[in-house]
CSV table of C-alpha atoms in Angstrom, one decimal:
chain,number,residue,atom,x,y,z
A,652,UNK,CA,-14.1,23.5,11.4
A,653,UNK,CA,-17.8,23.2,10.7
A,654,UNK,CA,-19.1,20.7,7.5
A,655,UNK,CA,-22.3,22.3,7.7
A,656,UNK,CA,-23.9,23.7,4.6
A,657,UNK,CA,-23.3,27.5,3.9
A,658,UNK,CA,-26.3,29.5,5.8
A,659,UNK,CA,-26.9,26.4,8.6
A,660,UNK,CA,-25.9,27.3,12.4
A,661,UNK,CA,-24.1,25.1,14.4
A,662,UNK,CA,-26.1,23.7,17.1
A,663,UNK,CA,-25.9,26.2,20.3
A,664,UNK,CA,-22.7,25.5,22.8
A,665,UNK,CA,-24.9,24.1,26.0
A,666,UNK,CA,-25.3,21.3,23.1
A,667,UNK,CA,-22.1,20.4,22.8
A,668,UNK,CA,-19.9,18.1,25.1
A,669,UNK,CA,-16.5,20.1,26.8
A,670,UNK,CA,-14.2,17.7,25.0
A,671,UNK,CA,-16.0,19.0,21.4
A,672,UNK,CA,-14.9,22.4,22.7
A,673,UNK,CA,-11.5,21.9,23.2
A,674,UNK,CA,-10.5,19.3,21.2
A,675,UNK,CA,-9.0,20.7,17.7
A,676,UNK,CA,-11.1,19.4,14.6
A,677,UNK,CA,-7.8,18.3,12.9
A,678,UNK,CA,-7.1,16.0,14.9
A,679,UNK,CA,-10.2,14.4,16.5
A,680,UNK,CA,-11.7,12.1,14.2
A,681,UNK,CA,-15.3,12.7,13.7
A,682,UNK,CA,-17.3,9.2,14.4
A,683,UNK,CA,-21.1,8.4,14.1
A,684,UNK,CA,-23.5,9.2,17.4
A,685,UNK,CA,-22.6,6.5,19.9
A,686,UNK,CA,-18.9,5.9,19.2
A,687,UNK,CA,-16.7,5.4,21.6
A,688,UNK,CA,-13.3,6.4,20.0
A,689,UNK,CA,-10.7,8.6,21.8
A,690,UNK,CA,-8.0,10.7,19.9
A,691,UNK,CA,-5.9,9.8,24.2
A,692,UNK,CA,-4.7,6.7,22.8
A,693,UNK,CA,-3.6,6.3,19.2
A,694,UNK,CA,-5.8,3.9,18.2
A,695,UNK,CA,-8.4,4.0,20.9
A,696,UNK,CA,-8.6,2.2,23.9
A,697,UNK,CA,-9.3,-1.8,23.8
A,698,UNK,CA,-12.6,-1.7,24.8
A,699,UNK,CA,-13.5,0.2,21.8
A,700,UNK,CA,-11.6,-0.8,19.5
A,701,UNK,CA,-14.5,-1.7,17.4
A,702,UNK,CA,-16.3,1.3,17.0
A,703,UNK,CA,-19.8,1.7,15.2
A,704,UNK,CA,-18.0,2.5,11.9
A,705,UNK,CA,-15.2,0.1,12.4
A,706,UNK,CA,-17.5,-3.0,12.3
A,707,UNK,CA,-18.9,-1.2,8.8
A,708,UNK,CA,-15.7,-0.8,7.3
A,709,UNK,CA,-14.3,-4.4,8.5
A,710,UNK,CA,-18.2,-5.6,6.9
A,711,UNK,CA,-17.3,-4.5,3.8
A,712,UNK,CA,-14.2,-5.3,3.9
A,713,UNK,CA,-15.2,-9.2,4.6
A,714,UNK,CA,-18.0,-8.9,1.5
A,715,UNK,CA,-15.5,-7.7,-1.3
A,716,UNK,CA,-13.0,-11.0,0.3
A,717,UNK,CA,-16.0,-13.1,-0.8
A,718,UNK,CA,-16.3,-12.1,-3.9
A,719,UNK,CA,-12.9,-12.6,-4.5
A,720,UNK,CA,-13.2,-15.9,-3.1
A,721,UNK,CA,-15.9,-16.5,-5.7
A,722,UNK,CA,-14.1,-15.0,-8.8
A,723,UNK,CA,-11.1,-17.1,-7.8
A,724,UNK,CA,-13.4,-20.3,-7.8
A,725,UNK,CA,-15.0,-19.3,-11.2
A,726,UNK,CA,-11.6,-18.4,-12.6
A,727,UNK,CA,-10.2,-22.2,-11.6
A,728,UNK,CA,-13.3,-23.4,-13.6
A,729,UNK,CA,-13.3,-21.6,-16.3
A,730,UNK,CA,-9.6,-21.5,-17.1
A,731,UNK,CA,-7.8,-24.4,-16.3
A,732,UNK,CA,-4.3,-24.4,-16.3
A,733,UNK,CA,-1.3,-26.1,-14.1
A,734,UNK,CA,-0.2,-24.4,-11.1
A,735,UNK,CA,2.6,-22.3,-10.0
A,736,UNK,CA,3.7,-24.6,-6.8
A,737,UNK,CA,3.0,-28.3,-5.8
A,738,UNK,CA,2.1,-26.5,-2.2
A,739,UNK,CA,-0.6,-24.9,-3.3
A,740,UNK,CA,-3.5,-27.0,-4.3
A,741,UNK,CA,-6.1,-26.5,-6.4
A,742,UNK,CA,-8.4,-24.4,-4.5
A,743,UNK,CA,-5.6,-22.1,-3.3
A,744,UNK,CA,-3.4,-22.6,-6.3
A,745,UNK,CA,-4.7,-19.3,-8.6
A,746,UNK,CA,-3.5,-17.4,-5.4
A,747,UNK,CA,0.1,-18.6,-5.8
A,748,UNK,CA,1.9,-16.8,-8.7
A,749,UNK,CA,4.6,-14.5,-9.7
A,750,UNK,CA,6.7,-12.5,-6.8
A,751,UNK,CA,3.9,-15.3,-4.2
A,752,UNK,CA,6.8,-17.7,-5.3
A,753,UNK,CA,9.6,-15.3,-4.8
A,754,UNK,CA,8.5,-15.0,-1.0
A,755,UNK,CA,7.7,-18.9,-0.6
A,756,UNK,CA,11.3,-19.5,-1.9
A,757,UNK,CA,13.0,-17.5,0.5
A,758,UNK,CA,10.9,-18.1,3.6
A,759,UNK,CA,11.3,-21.9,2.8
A,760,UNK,CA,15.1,-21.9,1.7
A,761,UNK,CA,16.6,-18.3,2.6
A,762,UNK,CA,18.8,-15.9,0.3
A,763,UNK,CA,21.3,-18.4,-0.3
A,764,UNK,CA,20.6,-22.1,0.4
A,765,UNK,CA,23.1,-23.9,1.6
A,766,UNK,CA,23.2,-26.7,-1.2
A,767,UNK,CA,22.7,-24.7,-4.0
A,768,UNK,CA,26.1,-22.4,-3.6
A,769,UNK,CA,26.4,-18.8,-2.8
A,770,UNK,CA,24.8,-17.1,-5.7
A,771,UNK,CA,21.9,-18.7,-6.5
A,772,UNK,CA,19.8,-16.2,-6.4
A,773,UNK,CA,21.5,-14.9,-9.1
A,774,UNK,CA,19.0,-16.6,-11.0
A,775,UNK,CA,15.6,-15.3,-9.7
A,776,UNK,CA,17.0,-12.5,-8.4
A,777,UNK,CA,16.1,-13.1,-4.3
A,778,UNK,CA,18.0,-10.0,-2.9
A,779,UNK,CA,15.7,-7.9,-4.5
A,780,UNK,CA,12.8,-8.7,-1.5
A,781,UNK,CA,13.2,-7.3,1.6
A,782,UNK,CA,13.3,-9.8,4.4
A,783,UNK,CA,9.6,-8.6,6.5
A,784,UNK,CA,7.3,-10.5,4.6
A,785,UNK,CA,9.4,-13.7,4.4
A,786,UNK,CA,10.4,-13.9,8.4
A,787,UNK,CA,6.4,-13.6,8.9
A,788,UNK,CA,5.7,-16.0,6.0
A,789,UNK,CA,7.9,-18.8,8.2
A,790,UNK,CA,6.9,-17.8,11.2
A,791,UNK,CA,3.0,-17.9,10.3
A,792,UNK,CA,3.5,-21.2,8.5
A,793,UNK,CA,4.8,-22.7,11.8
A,794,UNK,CA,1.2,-22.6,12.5
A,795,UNK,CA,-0.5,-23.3,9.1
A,796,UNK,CA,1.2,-26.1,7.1
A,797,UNK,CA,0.7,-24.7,3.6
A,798,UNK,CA,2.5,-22.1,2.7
A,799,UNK,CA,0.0,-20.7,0.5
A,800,UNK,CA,-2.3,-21.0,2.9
A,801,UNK,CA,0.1,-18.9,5.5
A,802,UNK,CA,0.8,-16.1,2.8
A,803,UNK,CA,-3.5,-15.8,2.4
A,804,UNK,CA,-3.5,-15.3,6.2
A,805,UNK,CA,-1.0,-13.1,6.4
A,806,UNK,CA,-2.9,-10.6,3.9
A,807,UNK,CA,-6.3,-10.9,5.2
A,808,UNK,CA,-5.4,-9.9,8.5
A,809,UNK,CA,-3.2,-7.3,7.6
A,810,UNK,CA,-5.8,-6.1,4.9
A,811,UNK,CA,-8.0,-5.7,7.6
A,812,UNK,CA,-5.8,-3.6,9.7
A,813,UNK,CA,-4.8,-1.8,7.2
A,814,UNK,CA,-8.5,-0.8,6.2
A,815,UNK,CA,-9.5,0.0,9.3
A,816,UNK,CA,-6.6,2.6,9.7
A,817,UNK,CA,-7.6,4.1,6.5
A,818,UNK,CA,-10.8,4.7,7.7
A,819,UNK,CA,-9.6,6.3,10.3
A,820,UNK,CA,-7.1,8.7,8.2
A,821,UNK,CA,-10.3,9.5,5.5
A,822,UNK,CA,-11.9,11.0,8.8
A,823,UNK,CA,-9.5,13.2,10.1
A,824,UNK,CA,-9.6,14.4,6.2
A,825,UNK,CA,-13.0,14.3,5.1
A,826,UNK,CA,-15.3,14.6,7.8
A,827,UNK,CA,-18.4,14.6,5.5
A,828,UNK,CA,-16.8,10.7,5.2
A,829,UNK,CA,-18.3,9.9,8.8
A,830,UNK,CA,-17.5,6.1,8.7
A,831,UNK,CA,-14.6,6.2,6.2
A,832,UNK,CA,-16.6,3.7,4.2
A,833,UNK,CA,-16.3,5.9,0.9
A,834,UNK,CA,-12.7,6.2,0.9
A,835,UNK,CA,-12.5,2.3,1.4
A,836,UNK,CA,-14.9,1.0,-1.6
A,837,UNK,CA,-12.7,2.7,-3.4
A,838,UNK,CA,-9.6,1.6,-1.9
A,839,UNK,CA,-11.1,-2.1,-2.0
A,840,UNK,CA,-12.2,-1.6,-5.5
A,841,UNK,CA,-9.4,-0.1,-7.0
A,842,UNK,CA,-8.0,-2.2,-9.8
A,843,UNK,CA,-5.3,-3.6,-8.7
A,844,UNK,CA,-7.1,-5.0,-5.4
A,845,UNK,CA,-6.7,-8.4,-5.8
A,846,UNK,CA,-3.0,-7.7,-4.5
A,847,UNK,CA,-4.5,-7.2,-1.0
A,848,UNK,CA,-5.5,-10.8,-0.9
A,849,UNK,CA,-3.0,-12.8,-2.3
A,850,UNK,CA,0.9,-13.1,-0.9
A,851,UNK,CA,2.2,-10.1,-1.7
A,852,UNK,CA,3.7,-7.7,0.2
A,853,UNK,CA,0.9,-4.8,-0.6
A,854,UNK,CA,-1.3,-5.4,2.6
A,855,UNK,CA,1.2,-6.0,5.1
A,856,UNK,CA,3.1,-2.8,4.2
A,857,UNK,CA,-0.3,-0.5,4.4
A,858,UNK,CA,-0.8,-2.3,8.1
A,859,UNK,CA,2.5,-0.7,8.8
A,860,UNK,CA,2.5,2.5,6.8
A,861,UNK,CA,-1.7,3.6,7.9
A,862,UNK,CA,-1.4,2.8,11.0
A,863,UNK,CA,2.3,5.0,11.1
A,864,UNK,CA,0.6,8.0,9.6
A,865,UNK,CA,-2.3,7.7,11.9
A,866,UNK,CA,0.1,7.9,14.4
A,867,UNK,CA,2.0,10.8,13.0
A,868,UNK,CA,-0.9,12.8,12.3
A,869,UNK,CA,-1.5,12.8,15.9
A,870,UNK,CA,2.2,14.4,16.9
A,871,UNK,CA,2.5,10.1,18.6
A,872,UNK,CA,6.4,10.1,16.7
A,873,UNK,CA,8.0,7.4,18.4
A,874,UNK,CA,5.0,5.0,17.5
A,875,UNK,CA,4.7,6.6,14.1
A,876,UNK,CA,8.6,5.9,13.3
A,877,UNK,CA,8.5,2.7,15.1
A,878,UNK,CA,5.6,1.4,12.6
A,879,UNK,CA,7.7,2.9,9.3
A,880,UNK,CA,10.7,0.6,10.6
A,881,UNK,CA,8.5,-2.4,10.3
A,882,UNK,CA,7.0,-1.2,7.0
A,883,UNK,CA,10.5,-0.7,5.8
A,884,UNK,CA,11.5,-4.1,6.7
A,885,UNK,CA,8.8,-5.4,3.8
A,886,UNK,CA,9.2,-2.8,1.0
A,887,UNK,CA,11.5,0.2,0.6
A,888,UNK,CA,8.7,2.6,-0.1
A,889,UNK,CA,9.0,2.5,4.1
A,890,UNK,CA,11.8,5.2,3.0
A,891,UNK,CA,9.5,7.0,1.1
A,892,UNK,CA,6.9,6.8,4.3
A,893,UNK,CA,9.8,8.0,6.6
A,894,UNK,CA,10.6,10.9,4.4
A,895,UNK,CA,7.0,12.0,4.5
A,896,UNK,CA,6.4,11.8,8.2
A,897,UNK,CA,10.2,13.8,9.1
A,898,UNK,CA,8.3,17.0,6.4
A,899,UNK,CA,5.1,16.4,8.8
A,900,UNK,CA,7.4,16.6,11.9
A,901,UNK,CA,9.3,19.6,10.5
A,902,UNK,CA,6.0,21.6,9.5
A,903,UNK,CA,4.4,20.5,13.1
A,904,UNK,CA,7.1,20.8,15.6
A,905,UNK,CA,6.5,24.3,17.6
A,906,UNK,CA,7.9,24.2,20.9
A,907,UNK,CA,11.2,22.5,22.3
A,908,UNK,CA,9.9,20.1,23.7
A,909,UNK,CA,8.4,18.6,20.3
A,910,UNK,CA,11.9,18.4,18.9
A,911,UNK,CA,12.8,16.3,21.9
A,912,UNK,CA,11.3,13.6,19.4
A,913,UNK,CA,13.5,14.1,16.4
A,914,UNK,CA,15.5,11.4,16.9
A,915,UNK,CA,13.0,8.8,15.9
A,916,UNK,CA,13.1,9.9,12.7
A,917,UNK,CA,16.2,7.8,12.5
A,918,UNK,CA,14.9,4.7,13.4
A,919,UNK,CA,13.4,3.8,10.0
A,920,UNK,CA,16.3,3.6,8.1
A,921,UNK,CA,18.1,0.8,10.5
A,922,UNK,CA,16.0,-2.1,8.5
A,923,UNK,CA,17.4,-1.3,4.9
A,924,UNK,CA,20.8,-0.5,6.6
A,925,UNK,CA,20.8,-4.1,8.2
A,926,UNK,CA,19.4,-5.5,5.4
A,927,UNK,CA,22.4,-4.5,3.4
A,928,UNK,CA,24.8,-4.9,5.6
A,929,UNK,CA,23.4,-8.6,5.7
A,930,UNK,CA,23.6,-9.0,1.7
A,931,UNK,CA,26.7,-7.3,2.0
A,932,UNK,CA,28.5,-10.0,4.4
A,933,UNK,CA,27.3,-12.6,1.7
A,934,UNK,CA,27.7,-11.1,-1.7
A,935,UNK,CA,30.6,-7.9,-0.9
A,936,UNK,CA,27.9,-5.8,-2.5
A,937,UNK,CA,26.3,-3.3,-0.2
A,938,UNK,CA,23.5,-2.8,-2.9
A,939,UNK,CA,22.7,-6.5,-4.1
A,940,UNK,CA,18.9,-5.5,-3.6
A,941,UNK,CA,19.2,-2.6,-5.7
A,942,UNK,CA,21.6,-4.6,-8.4
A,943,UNK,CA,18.9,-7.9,-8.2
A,944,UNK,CA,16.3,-5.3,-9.1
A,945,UNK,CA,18.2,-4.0,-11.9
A,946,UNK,CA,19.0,-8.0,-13.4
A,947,UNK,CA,16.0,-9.1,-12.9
A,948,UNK,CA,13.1,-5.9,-13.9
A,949,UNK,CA,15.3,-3.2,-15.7
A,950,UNK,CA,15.1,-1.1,-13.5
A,951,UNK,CA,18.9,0.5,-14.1
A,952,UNK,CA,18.6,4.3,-13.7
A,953,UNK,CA,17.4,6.4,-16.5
A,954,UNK,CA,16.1,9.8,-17.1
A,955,UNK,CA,12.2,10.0,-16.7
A,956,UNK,CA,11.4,11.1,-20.1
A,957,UNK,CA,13.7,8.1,-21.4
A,958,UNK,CA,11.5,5.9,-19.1
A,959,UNK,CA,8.5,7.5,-20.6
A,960,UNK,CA,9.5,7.1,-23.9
A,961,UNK,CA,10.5,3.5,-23.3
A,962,UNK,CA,7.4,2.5,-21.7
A,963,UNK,CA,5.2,4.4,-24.7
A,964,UNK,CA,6.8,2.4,-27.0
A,965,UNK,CA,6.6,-1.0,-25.6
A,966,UNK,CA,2.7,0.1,-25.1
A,967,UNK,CA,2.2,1.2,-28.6
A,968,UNK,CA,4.9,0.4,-30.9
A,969,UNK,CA,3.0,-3.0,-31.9
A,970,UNK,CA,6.2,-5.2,-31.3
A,971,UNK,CA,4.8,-6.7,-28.1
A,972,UNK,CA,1.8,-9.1,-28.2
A,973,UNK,CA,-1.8,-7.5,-27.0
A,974,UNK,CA,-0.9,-8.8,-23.2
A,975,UNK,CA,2.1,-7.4,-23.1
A,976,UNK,CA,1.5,-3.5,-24.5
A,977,UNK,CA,-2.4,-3.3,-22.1
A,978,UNK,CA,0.3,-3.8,-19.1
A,979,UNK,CA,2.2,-1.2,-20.2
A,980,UNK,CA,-0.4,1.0,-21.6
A,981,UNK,CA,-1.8,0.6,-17.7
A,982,UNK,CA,1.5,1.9,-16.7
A,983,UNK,CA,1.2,5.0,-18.3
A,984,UNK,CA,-2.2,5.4,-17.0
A,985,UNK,CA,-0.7,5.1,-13.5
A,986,UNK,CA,2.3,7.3,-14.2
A,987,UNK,CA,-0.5,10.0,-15.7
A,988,UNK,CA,-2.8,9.5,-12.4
A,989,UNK,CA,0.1,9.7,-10.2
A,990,UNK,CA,1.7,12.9,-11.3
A,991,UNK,CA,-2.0,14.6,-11.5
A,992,UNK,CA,-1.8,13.6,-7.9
A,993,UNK,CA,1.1,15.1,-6.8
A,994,UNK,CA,0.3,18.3,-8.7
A,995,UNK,CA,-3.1,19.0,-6.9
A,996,UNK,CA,-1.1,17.9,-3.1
A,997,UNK,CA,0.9,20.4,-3.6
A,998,UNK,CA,-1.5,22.9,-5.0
A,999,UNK,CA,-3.6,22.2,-1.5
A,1000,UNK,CA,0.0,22.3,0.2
A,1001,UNK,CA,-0.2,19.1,1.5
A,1002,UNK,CA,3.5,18.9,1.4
A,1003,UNK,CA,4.3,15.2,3.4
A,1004,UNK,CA,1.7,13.5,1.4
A,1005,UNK,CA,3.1,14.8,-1.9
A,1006,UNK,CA,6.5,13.8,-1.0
A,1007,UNK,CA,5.5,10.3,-0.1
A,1008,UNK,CA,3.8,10.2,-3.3
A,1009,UNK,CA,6.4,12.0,-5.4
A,1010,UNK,CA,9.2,10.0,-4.0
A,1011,UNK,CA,7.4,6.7,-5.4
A,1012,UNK,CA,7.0,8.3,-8.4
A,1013,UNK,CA,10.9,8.9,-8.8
A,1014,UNK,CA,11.9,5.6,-7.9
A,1015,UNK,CA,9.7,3.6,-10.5
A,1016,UNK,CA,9.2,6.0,-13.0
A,1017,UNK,CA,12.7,6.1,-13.5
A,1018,UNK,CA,13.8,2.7,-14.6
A,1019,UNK,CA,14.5,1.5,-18.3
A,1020,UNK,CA,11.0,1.5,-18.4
A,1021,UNK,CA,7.7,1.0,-15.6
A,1022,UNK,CA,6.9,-1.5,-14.0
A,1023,UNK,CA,4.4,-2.4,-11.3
A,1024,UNK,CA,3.3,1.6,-11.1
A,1025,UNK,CA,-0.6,0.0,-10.9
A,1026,UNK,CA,0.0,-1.9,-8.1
A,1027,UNK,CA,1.8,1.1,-6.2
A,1028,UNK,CA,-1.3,3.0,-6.5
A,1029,UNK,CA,-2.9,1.1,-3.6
A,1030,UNK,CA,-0.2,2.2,-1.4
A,1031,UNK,CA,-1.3,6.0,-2.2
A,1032,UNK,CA,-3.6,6.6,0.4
A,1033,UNK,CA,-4.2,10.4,-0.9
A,1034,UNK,CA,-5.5,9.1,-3.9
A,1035,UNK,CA,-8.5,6.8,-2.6
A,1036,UNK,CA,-9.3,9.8,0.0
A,1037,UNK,CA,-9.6,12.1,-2.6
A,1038,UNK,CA,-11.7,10.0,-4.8
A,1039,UNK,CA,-13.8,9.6,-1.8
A,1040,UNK,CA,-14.0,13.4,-1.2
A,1041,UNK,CA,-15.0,14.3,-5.0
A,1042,UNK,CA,-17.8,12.0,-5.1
A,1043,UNK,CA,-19.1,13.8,-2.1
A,1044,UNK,CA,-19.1,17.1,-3.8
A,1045,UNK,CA,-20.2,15.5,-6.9
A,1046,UNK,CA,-22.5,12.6,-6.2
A,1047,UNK,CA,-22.8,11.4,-9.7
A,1048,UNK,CA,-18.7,10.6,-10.1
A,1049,UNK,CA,-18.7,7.6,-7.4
A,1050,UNK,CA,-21.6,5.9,-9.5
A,1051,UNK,CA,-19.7,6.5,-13.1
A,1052,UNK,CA,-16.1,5.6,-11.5
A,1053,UNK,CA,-17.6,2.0,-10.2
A,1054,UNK,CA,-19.0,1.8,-13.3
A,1055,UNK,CA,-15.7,1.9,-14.8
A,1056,UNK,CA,-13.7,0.5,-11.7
A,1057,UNK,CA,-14.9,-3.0,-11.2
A,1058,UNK,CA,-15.0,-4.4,-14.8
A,1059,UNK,CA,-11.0,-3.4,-14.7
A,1060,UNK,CA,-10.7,-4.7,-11.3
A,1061,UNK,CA,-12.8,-8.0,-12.3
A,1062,UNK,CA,-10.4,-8.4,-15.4
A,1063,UNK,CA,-7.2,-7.7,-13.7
A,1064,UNK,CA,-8.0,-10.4,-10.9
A,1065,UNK,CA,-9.1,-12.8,-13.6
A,1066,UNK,CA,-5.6,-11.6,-15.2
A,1067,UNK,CA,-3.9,-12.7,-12.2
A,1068,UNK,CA,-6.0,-15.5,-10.7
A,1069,UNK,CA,-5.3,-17.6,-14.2
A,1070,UNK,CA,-2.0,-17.1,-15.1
A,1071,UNK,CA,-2.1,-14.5,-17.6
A,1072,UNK,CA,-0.7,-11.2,-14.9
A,1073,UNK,CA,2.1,-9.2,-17.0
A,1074,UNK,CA,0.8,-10.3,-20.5
């Protein structure tokens, strides 16, 4: 498919190299002059691994960890206050907070310590996170004797995987985005960001799940399933990821052959499975994850316009303090941007993504009321490519959305980085 302006002629064929010709557009990523990428491998060969535009994106990527860096140091002089975990510190201790803890706990002591009896994470609710991120977290802190320090590791590397992959994916969609560089400043400078960097789950799920749809787009399903079985070990929006890539499968598999493949589809779901088999050896309940969830965040089922209601009222009734209602007044917001998304996939019948999307929706927008919908934005990769996509067409919106973007993202990093995260 050409991306040159209307009334501009490609240049003539004795230009062009055979594998331009018989490579199909979809599915060769278009790269600067000089690159060496190949669409033979799924993520290029090692040698070139590093492409021209890689080496951008990871560039950036570095600059906007820096000034993270920097707001976390300002924020630890600015705002005092104690820390969440005698591990920490206190230059890493801003980084340790909230569901951080949860993760420490239970790479450090397990689901159920020994000494502490077999429901003791009744309490704060440990069944609730999956195991992925914990295994690594005590694997990685083998290495690095803070566990802080591990958890910061783990999401910078994985960030940067996870970036690069994106980059990748904004390609195959948006050619005009020859480096993928758009779509990631506005991935990197969404407002919930400072999630990447800090140990939460966020980053090492997206160096799972990008790389797994990269893989899928390419028709590569056993890597592509084999990626969403990790992912799913660290969140259950792996599910979601799984169901996505089986509607890409169904809408792309032609010939016999193809179908050969359908049996990785399975593969994702043997994480959860275990995972609940596990709880249920320990607990009798086959859904302790689900039930922890429900004890600990309200998130029971209830009809989506009960949710809605719920959450509007909690945003605006005035019963909850200032802190308290903005959270859930950003809720909404999310809740409004994702539906708008799903609504415009399916209008460009981009069914897989806007199942992906959709499922997520469904599973937190129908708790008592939301929770934690502006952090699941960074796991919707349609939304930072289409972002990226509109500002090409109209070159004034990225210039009025940074404008807007980075004072929220600087606020809700200062919101986290001090203490004051979820009012």
């Amino acid at each position: 498919m050409s991306i040159l302006p209307p009334g501009l002629r490609p240049a003539p064929p004795r230009l062009e190299s055979p594998e331009s010709r018989t490579v199909p557009s979809e599915r060769r990523a278009v790269v600067p002059s000089g690159s060496r990428e190949r669409r033979a491998a799924p993520f290029g060969r090692a040698s070139a691994w590093l492409s021209p535009a890689d080496r951008q994106v990871l560039g950036l990527y570095l600059l906007t960890r820096i000034s993270l860096w920097v707001t976390a140091h300002g924020a630890r002089w600015l705002f005092p206050r104690g820390s969440d975990t005698r591990d920490a510190g206190p230059v890493l201790a801003p980084f340790q907070r909230w569901d951080a803890n949860h993760y420490l706990h239970i790479a450090r002591d397990g689901y159920f310590p020994a000494d502490a009896g077999p429901w003791v994470s009744g309490w704060d609710n440990r069944e609730a996170f999956f195991p992925g991120f914990p295994l690594l977290l005590r694997a990685v802190h083998t290495v690095v004797p803070s566990w802080t320090g591990a958890g910061l590791l783990i999401s910078f590397v994985a960030g940067a995987v996870a970036v690069l992959a994106l980059a990748r994916i904004a390609r195959s969609y948006v050619p005009a985005d020859v480096d993928g560089r758009r779509t990631v400043l506005f991935f990197l400078l969404s407002p919930c960001a400072v999630f990447l960097a800090v140990g939460y789950t966020d980053a090492l799920f997206l160096a799972f799940a990008l790389p797994a749809w990269l893989a899928a787009r390419r028709h590569h399903w056993a890597l592509a399933c084999a990626l969403t079985a990790l992912a799913t070990t660290v969140r259950v929006s792996g599910l979601f990821l799984a169901a996505a890539i089986a509607v890409l499968f169904a809408l792309s598999a032609r010939s016999q052959q193809a179908w050969r493949s359908v049996g990785w589809l399975a593969l994702p779901a043997l994480p959860p499975a275990a995972y609940s088999w596990y709880l249920h050896g320990r607990t009798g309940d086959w859904m302790a994850w689900k039930h922890a969830q429900e004890r600990g965040w309200y998130r029971e089922f209830h009809a989506p316009w009960e949710a809605w209601a719920n959450t509007w009222n909690a945003a605006f009734d005035g019963v909850h303090t200032t802190g308290y209602a903005a959270m859930f007044q950003a809720e909404l917001a999310a809740m409004a941007v994702g539906l708008a998304l799903v609504a415009l996939l399916v209008r460009r019948r981009r069914w897989p993504e806007a199942v992906y999307v959709a499922l997520s929706l469904w599973a937190l927008g129908t708790s008592y009321w939301y929770t934690s919908i502006p952090r699941a934005t960074l796991l919707w990769w349609p939304l930072w490519i289409g972002l990226a996509a509109l500002s090409l067409r109209r070159p004034w919106f990225r210039t009025a959305h940074l404008c807007v973007a980075v004072p929220v993202t600087a606020l809700v990093a200062l919101a986290f980085l001090t203490g004051r995260w979820a009012g």
